[in-house]
Coordinates of C-alpha atoms and ligand atoms in Angstrom, one line a residue:
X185 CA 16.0 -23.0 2.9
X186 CA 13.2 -24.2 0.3
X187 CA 13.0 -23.5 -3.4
X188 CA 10.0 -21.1 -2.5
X189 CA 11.8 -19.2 0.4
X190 CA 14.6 -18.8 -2.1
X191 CA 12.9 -17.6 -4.7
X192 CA 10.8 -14.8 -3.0
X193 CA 13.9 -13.7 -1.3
X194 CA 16.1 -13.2 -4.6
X195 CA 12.9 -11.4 -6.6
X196 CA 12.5 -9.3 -3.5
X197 CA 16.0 -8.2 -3.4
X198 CA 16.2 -7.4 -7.1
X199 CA 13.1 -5.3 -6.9
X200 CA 15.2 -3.3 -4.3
X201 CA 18.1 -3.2 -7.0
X202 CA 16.2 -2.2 -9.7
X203 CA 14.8 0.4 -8.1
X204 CA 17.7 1.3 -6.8
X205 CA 16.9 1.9 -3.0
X206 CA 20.7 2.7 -0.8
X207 CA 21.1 0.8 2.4
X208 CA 21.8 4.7 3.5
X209 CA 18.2 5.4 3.1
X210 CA 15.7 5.5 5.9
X211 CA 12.7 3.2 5.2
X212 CA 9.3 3.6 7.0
X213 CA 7.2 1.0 6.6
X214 CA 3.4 1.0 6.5
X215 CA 2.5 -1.9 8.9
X216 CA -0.8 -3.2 8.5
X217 CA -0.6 -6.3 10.4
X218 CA -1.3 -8.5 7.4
X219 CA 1.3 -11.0 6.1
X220 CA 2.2 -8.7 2.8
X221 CA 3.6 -5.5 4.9
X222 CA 5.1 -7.8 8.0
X223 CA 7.1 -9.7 5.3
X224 CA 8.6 -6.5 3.7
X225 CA 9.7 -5.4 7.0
X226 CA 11.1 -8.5 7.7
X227 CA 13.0 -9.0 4.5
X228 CA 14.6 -5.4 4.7
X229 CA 15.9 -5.5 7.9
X230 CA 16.9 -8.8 7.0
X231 CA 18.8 -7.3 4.1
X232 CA 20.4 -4.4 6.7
X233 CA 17.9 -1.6 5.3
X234 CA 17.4 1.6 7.8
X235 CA 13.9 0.8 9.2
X236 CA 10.9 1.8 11.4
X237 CA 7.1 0.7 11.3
X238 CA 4.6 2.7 11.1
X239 CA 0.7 1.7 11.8
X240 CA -2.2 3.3 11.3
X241 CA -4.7 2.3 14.1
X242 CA -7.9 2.6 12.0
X243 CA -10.3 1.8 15.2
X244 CA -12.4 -0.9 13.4
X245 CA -13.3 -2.9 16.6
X246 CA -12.0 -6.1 17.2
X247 CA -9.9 -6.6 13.9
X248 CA -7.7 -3.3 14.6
X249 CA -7.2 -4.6 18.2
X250 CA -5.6 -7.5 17.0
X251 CA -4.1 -5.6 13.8
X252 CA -2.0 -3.5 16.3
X253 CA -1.2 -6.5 18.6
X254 CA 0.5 -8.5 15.3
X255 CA 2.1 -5.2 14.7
X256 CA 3.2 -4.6 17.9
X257 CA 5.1 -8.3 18.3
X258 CA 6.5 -7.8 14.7
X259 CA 8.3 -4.2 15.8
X260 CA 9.7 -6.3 19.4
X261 CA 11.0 -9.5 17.3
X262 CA 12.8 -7.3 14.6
X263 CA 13.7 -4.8 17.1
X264 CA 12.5 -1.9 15.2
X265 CA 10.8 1.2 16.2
X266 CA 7.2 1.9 16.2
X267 CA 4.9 4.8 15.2
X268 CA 1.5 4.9 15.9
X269 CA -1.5 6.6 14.4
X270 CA -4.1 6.9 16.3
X271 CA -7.2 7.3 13.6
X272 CA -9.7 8.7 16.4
X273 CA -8.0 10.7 18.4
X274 CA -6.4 12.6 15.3
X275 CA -9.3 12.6 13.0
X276 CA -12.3 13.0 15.6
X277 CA -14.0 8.9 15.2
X278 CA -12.7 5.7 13.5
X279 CA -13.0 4.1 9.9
X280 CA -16.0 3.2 10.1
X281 CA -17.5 6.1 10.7
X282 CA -15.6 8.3 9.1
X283 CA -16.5 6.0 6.0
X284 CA -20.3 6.1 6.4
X285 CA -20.3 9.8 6.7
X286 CA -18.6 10.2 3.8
X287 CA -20.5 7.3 1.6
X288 CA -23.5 9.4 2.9
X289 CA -22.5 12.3 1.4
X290 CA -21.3 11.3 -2.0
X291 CA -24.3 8.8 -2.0
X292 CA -22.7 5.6 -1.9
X293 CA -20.9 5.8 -5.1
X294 CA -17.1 5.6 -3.3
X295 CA -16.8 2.3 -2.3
X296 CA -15.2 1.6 1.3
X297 CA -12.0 0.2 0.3
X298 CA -11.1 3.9 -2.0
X299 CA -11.8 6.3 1.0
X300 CA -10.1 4.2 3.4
X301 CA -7.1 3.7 0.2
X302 CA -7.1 7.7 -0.1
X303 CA -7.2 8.6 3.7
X304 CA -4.5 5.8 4.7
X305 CA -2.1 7.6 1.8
X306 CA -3.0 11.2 3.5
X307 CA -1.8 9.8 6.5
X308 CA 1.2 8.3 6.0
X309 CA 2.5 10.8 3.4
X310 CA 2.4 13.7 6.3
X311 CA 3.0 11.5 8.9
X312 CA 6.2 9.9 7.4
X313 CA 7.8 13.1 6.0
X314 CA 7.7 14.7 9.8
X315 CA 9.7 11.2 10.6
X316 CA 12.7 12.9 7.9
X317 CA 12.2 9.4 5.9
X318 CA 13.5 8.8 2.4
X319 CA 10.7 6.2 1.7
X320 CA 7.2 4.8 2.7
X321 CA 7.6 0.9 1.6
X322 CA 4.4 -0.9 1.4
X323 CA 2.9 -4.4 1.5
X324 CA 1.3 -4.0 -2.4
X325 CA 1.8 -7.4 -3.8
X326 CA 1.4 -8.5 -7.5
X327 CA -2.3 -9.7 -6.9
X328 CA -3.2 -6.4 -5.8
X329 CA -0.8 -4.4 -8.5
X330 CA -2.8 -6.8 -11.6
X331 CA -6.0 -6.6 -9.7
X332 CA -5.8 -2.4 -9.9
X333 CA -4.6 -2.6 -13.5
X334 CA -7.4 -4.8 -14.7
X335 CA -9.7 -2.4 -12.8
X336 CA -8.3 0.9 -14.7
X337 CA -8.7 -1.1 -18.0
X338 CA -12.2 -2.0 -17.5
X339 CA -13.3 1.4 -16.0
X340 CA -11.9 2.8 -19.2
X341 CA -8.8 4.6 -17.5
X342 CA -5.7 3.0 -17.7
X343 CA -4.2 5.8 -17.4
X344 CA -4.6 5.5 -13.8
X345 CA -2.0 3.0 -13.5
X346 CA 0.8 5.1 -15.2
X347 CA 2.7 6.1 -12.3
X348 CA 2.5 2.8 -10.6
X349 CA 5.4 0.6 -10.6
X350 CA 7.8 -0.8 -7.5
X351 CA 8.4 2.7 -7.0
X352 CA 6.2 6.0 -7.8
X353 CA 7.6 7.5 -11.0
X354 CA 6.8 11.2 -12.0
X355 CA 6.0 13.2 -8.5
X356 CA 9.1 14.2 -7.5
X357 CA 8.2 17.5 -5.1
X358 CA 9.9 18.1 -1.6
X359 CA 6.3 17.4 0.0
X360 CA 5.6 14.1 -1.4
X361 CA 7.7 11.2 0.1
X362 CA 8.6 8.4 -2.9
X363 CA 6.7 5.3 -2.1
X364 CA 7.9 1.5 -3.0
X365 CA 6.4 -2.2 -3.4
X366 CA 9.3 -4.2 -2.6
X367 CA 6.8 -7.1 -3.3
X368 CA 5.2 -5.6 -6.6
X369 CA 6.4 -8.8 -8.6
X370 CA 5.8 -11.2 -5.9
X371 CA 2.7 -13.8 -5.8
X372 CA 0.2 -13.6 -3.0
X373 CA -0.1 -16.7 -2.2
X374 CA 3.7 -17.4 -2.1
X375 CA 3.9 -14.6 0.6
X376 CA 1.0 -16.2 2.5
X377 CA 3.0 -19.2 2.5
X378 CA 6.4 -17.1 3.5
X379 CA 4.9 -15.9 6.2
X380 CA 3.8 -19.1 7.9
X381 CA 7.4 -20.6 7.4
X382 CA 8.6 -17.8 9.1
X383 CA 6.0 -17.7 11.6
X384 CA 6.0 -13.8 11.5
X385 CA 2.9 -12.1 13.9
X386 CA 0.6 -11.5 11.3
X387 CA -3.5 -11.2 11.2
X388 CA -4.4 -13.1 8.3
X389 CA -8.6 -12.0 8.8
X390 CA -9.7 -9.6 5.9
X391 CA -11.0 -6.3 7.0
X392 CA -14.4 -6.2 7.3
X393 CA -14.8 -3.1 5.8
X394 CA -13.5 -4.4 2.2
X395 CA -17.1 -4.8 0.5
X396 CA -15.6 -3.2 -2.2
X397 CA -17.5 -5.4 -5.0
X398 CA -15.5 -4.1 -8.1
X399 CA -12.5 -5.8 -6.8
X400 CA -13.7 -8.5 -5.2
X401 CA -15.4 -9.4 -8.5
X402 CA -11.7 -8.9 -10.2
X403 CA -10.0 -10.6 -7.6
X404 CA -12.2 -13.6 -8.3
X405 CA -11.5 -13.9 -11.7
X406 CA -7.8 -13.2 -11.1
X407 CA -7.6 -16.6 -8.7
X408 CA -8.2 -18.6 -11.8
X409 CA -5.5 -17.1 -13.3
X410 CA -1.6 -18.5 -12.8
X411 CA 1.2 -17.0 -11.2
X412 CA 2.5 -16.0 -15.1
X413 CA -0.5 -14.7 -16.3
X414 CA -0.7 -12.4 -13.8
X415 CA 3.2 -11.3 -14.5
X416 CA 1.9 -10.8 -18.0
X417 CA -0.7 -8.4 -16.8
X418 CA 2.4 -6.4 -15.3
X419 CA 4.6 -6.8 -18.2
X420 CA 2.1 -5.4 -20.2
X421 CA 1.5 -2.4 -17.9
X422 CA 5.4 -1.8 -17.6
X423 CA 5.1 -1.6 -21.8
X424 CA 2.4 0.7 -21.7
X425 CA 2.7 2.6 -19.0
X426 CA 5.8 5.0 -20.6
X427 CA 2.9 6.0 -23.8
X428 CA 0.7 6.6 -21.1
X429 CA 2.3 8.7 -19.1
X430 CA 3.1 11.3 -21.9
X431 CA -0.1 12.4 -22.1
X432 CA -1.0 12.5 -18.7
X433 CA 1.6 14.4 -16.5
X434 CA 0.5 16.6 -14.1
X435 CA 2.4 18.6 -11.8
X436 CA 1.3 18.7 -8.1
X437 CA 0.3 21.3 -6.5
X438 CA -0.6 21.7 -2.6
X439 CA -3.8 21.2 -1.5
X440 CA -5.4 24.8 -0.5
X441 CA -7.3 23.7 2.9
X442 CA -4.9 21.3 4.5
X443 CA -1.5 22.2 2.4
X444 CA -0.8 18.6 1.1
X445 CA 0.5 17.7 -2.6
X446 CA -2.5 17.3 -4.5
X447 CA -3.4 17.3 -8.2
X448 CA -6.2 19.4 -8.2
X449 CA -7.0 22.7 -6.0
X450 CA -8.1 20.4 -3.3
X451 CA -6.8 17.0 -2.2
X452 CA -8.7 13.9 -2.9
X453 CA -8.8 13.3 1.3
X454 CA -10.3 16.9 1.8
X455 CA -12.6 16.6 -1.0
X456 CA -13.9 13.1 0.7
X457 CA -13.8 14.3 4.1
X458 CA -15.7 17.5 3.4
X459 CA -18.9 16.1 4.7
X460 CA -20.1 18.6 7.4
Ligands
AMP727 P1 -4.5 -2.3 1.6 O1 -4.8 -1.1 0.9 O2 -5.3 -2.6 2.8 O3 -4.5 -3.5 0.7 O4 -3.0 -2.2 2.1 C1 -1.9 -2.0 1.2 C2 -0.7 -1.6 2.0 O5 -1.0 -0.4 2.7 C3 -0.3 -2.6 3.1 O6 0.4 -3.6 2.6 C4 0.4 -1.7 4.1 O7 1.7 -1.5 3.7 C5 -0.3 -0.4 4.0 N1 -1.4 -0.3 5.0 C6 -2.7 -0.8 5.0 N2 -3.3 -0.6 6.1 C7 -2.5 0.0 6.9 C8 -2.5 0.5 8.3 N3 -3.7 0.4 9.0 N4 -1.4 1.1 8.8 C9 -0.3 1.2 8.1 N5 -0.2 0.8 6.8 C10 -1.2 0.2 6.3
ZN728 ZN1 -6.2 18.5 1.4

């Protein structure tokens, strides 16, 4: 084993540690069929973690065909079993429709990457607590954890990132399943390469729905950044995020049209979707 493979496989299982996640517990994992979440579900069963897949078939032509084909090798070479979401048949059309019409409605000002963001979390927060699961574990990497914080800061709400961390802190409520990053301190592009030595089934296209600009102007500035920097942007969030956090608890309630934790009176996916 490399220095790399090493590494990533000691940070990943002191994320786990830290966060204090029992081999007892069952794991669903959200299965994209990008490198990020195919590597978390290799490393946990790996580690002997309780696990099943989960994927979300989001019916954007070609790219979700071959999204659900990675996934689909990935469940039969680690043996695991797999749930599928069929986007269509369970929400009437696919992503990309589902996205204009709501883009329509609220006039463009939601970008593509925050409706599909809010509706995937709908989904497998419902899904996954029908499945009895203790956790949803996700493929959120620390290029996408310093990409939202930056984001927060320069929309003028970094308040946004106080609950996030390798687990979600502060929404404990029988209806909301506890999420986790196992990756959250991990660098993209050393998963990227982890993938490839391991030659796990993985698409490595982009969507081509992600046009949103915000963060792909933020992601661009974060490549020129190093590996540490981008650990500093966490530190500093882990530092803050406790004086945040004080003044901005909420309590959940349940959504009043479809019954799901929310903050407000009406969920953030049946606000969006409300576009008849
Ligand atoms: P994204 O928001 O696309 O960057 O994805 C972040 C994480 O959400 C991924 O690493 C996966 O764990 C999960 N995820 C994204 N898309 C899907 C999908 N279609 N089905 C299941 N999980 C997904
Ligand atoms: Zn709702």
């Amino acid at each position: 084993m490399d220095k790399l493979e090493a590494k990533l496989e000691s940070k990943f299982k002191q994320t786990l540690n830290k966060i204090k996640i029992s081999k007892k517990s069952k794991i669903i994992v959200a299965l994209s069929g990008g490198k990020d979440s195919s590597v978390v579900a290799y490393l946990l069963k790996r580690f002997g973690y309780d696990i099943e897949g989960f994927h979300i078939d989001l019916k954007i032509g070609k790219y979700s065909e071959e999204c659900l084909k990675k996934v689909e090798e990935l469940c039969e070479m680690l043996n695991i079993r797999l749930h599928l979401y069929d986007v269509k048949k369970e929400m009437g059309s696919g992503m990309c429709y589902l996205r204009s019409a709501i883009q329509e409605k609220h006039k463009g000002e939601i970008k593509n990457c925050a409706i599909c963001g809010v509706i995937k979390k709908w989904i497998l927060n419902k899904a996954v607590r029908g499945l009895k699961a203790d956790y949803i574990a996700t493929g959120h990497n620390l290029d996408d954890e310093a990409q939202t914080f930056l984001i927060n800061i320069l929309k003028g709400s970094p308040e946004l990132s106080a609950n996030s961390g390798a687990i979600t802190k502060n929404l404990s409520d029988k209806k909301f399943i506890p999420r986790i990053k196992p990756l959250f301190y991990i660098a993209e592009k050393d998963i990227k390469s982890y993938s490839k030595k391991k030659k796990l089934p993985v698409n490595y296209e982009k969507c081509p729905c992600a046009l949103d600009s915000y963060r792909i102007q933020v992601r661009k500035f974060l490549e020129k950044t190093s590996t540490k920097q981008k650990e500093n942007i966490i530190n500093n969030l882990e530092r803050v995020s406790s004086k945040i956090k004080k003044i901005n608890i909420s309590v959940l309630k349940y959504c009043e049209r479809c019954g799901e934790p929310s903050r407000g009176n009406i969920c953030r996916k049946c606000r969006l979707m409300d576009i008849c």
